[in-house]
PDB file of C-alpha atoms in Angstrom:
ATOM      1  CA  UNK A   1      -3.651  15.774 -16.236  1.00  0.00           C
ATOM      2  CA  UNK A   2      -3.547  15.552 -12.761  1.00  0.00           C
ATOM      3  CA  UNK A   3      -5.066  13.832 -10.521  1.00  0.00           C
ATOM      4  CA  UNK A   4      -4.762  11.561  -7.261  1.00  0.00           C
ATOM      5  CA  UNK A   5      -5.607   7.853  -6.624  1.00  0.00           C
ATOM      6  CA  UNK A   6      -6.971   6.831  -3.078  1.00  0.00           C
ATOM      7  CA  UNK A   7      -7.412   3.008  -2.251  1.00  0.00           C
ATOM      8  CA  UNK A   8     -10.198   1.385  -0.034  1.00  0.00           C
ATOM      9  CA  UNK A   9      -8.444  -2.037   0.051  1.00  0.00           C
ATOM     10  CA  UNK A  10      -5.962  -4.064  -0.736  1.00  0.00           C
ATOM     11  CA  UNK A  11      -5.513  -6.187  -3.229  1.00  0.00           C
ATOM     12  CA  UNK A  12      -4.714  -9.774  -2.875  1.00  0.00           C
ATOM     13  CA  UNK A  13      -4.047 -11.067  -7.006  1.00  0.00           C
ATOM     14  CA  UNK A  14      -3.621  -8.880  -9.111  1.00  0.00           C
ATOM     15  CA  UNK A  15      -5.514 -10.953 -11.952  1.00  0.00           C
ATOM     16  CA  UNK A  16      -8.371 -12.337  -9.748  1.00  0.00           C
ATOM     17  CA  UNK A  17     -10.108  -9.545  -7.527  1.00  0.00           C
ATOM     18  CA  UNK A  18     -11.669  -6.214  -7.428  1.00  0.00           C
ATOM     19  CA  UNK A  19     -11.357  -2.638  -5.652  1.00  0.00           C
ATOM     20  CA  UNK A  20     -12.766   0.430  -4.902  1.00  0.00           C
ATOM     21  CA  UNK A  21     -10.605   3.426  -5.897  1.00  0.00           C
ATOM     22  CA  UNK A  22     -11.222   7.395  -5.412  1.00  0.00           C
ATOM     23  CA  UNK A  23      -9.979   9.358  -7.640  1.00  0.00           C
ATOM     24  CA  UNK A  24      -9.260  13.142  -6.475  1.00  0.00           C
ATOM     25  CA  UNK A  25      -8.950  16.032  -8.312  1.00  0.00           C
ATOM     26  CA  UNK A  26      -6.718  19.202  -7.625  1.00  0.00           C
ATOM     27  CA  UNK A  27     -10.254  21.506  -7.411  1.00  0.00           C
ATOM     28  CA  UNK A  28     -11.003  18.814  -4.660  1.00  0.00           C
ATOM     29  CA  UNK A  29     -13.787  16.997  -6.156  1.00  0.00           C
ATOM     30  CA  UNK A  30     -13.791  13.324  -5.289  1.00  0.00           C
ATOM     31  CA  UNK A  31     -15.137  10.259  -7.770  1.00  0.00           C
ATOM     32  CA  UNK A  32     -15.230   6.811  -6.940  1.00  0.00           C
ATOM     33  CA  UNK A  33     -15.500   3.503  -8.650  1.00  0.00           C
ATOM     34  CA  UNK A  34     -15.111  -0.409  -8.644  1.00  0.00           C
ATOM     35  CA  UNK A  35     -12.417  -1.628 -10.826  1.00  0.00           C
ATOM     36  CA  UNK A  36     -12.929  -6.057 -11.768  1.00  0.00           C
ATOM     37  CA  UNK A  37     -10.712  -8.525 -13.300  1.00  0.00           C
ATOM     38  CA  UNK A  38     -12.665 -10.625 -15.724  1.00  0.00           C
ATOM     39  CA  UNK A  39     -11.512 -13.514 -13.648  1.00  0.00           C
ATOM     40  CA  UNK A  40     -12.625 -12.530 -10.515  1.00  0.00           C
ATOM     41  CA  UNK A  41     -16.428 -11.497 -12.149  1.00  0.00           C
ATOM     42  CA  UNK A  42     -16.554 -14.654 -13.173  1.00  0.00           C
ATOM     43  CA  UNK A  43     -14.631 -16.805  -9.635  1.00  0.00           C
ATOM     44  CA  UNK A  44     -17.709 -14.229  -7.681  1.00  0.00           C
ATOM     45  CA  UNK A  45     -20.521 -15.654 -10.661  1.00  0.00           C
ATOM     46  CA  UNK A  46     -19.448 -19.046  -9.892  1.00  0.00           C
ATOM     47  CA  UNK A  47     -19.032 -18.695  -5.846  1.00  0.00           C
ATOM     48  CA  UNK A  48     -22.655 -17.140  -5.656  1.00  0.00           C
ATOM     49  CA  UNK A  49     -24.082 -19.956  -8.565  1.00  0.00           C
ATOM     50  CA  UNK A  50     -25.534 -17.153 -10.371  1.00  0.00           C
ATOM     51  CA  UNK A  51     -25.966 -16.275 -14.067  1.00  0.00           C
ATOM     52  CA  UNK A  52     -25.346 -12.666 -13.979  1.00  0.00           C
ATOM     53  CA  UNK A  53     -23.400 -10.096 -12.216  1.00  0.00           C
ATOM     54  CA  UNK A  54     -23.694  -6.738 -11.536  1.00  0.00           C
ATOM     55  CA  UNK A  55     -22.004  -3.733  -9.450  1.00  0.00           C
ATOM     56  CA  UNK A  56     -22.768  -0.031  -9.928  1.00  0.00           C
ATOM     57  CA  UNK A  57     -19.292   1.826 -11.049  1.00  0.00           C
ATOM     58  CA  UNK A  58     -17.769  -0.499 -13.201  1.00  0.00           C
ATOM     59  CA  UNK A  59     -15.058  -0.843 -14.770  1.00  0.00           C
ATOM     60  CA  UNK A  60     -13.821  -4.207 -16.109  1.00  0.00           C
ATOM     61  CA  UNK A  61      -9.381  -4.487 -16.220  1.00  0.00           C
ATOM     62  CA  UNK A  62      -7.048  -6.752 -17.287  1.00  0.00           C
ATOM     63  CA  UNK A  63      -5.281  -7.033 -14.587  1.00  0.00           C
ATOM     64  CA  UNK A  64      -4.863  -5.225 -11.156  1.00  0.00           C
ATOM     65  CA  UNK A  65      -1.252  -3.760 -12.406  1.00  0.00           C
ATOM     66  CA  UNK A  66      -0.335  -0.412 -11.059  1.00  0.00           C
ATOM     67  CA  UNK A  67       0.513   0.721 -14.620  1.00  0.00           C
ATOM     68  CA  UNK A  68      -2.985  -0.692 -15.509  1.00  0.00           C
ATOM     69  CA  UNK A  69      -5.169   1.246 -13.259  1.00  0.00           C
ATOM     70  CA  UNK A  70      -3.219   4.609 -13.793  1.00  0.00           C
ATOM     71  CA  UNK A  71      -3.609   3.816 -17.646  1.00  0.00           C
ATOM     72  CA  UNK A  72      -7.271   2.735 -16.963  1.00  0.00           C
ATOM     73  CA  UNK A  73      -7.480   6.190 -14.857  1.00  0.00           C
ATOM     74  CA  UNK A  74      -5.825   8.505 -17.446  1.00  0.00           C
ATOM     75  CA  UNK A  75      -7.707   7.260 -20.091  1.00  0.00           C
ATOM     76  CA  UNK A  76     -10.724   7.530 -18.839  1.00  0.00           C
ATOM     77  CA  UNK A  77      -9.960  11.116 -17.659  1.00  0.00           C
ATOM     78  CA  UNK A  78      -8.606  11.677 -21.710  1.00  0.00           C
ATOM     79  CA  UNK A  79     -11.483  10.117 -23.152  1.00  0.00           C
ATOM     80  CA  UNK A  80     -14.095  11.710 -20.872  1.00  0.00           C
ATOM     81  CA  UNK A  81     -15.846   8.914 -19.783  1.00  0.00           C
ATOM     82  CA  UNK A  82     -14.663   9.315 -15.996  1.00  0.00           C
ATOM     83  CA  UNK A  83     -17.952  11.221 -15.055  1.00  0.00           C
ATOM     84  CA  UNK A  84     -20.074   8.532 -16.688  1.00  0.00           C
ATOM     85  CA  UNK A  85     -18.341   5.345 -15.402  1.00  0.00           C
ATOM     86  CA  UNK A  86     -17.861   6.558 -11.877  1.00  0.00           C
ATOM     87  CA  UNK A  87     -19.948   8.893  -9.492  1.00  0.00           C
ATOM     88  CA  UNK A  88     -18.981  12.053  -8.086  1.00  0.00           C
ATOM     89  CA  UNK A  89     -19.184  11.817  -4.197  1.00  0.00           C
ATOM     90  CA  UNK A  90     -18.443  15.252  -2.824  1.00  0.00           C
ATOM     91  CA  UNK A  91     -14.556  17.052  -2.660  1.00  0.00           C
ATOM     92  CA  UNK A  92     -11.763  15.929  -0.431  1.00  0.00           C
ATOM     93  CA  UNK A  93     -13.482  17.261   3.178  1.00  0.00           C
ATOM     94  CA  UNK A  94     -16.537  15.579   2.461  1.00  0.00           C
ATOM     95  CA  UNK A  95     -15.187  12.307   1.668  1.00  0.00           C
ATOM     96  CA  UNK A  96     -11.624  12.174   3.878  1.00  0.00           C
ATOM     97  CA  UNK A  97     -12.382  14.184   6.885  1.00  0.00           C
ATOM     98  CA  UNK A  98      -9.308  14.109   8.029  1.00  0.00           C
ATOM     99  CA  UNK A  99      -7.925  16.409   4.658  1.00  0.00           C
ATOM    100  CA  UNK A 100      -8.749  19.752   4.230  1.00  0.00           C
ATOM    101  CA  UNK A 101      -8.165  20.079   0.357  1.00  0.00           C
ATOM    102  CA  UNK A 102      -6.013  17.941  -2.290  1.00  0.00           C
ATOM    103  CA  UNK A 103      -2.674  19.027  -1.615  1.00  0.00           C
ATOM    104  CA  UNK A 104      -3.114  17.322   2.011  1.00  0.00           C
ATOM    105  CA  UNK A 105      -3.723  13.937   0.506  1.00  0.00           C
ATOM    106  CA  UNK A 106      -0.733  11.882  -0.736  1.00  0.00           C
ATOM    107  CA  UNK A 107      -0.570  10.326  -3.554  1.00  0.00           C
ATOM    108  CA  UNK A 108      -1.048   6.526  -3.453  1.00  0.00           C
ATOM    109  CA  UNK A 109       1.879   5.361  -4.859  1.00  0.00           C
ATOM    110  CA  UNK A 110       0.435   1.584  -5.038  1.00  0.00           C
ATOM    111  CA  UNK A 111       3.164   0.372  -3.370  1.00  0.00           C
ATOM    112  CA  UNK A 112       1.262  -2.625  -2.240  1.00  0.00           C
ATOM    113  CA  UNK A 113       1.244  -3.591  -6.134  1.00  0.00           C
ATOM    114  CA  UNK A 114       3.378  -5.341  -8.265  1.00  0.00           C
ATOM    115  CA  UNK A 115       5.379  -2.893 -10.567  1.00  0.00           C
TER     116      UNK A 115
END
């Protein structure tokens, strides 16, 4: 299965944040979603003193790992649930506008993660 992952930020702990991730398909089309540490859905609960959280796209991790969101990714993909527990935004020109289709867009090798 193939597929690309595209970062919004960066993360800071691996077991204590959150990030939005693309994922890009080789027929272009583009999904997006939120991926949370337990720890850091409950750090934001207790920084905002409130009894509930919420965020549209999802999905909870153990951990921030490389090998954990590509797992995360490719299971989701295998299992089908991708289309459910992200959203489809458009394909690669309508979401990176400076790429014309999926082979311009490297793959994020999440260097900026712990291996």
């Amino acid at each position: 299965m193939e597929f690309k992952i595209v970062f919004h930020d960066i993360i800071t702990d691996i077991n204590n944040d959150n990030i939005d991730i693309y994922v890009v398909f080789p027929d272009d089309r583009v999904f997006v979603g939120s991926l949370f540490t337990q720890t850091n859905i409950q750090h934001l609960m207790d920084k905002e003193q409130q009894d509930f959280f919420w965020a549209s796209d999802m999905i909870i991790v153990k951990d921030l790992n490389k090998s954990t969101i590509h797992k995360t990714v490719e299971d989701l993909i295998s299992l089908d649930y991708l289309k459910s527990a992200f959203t489809e935004v458009g394909n690669v020109t309508q979401t990176f506008p400076d790429y014309k289709t999926y082979d311009d867009i490297l793959y994020v090798s999440l260097k900026a993660l712990p291996r």
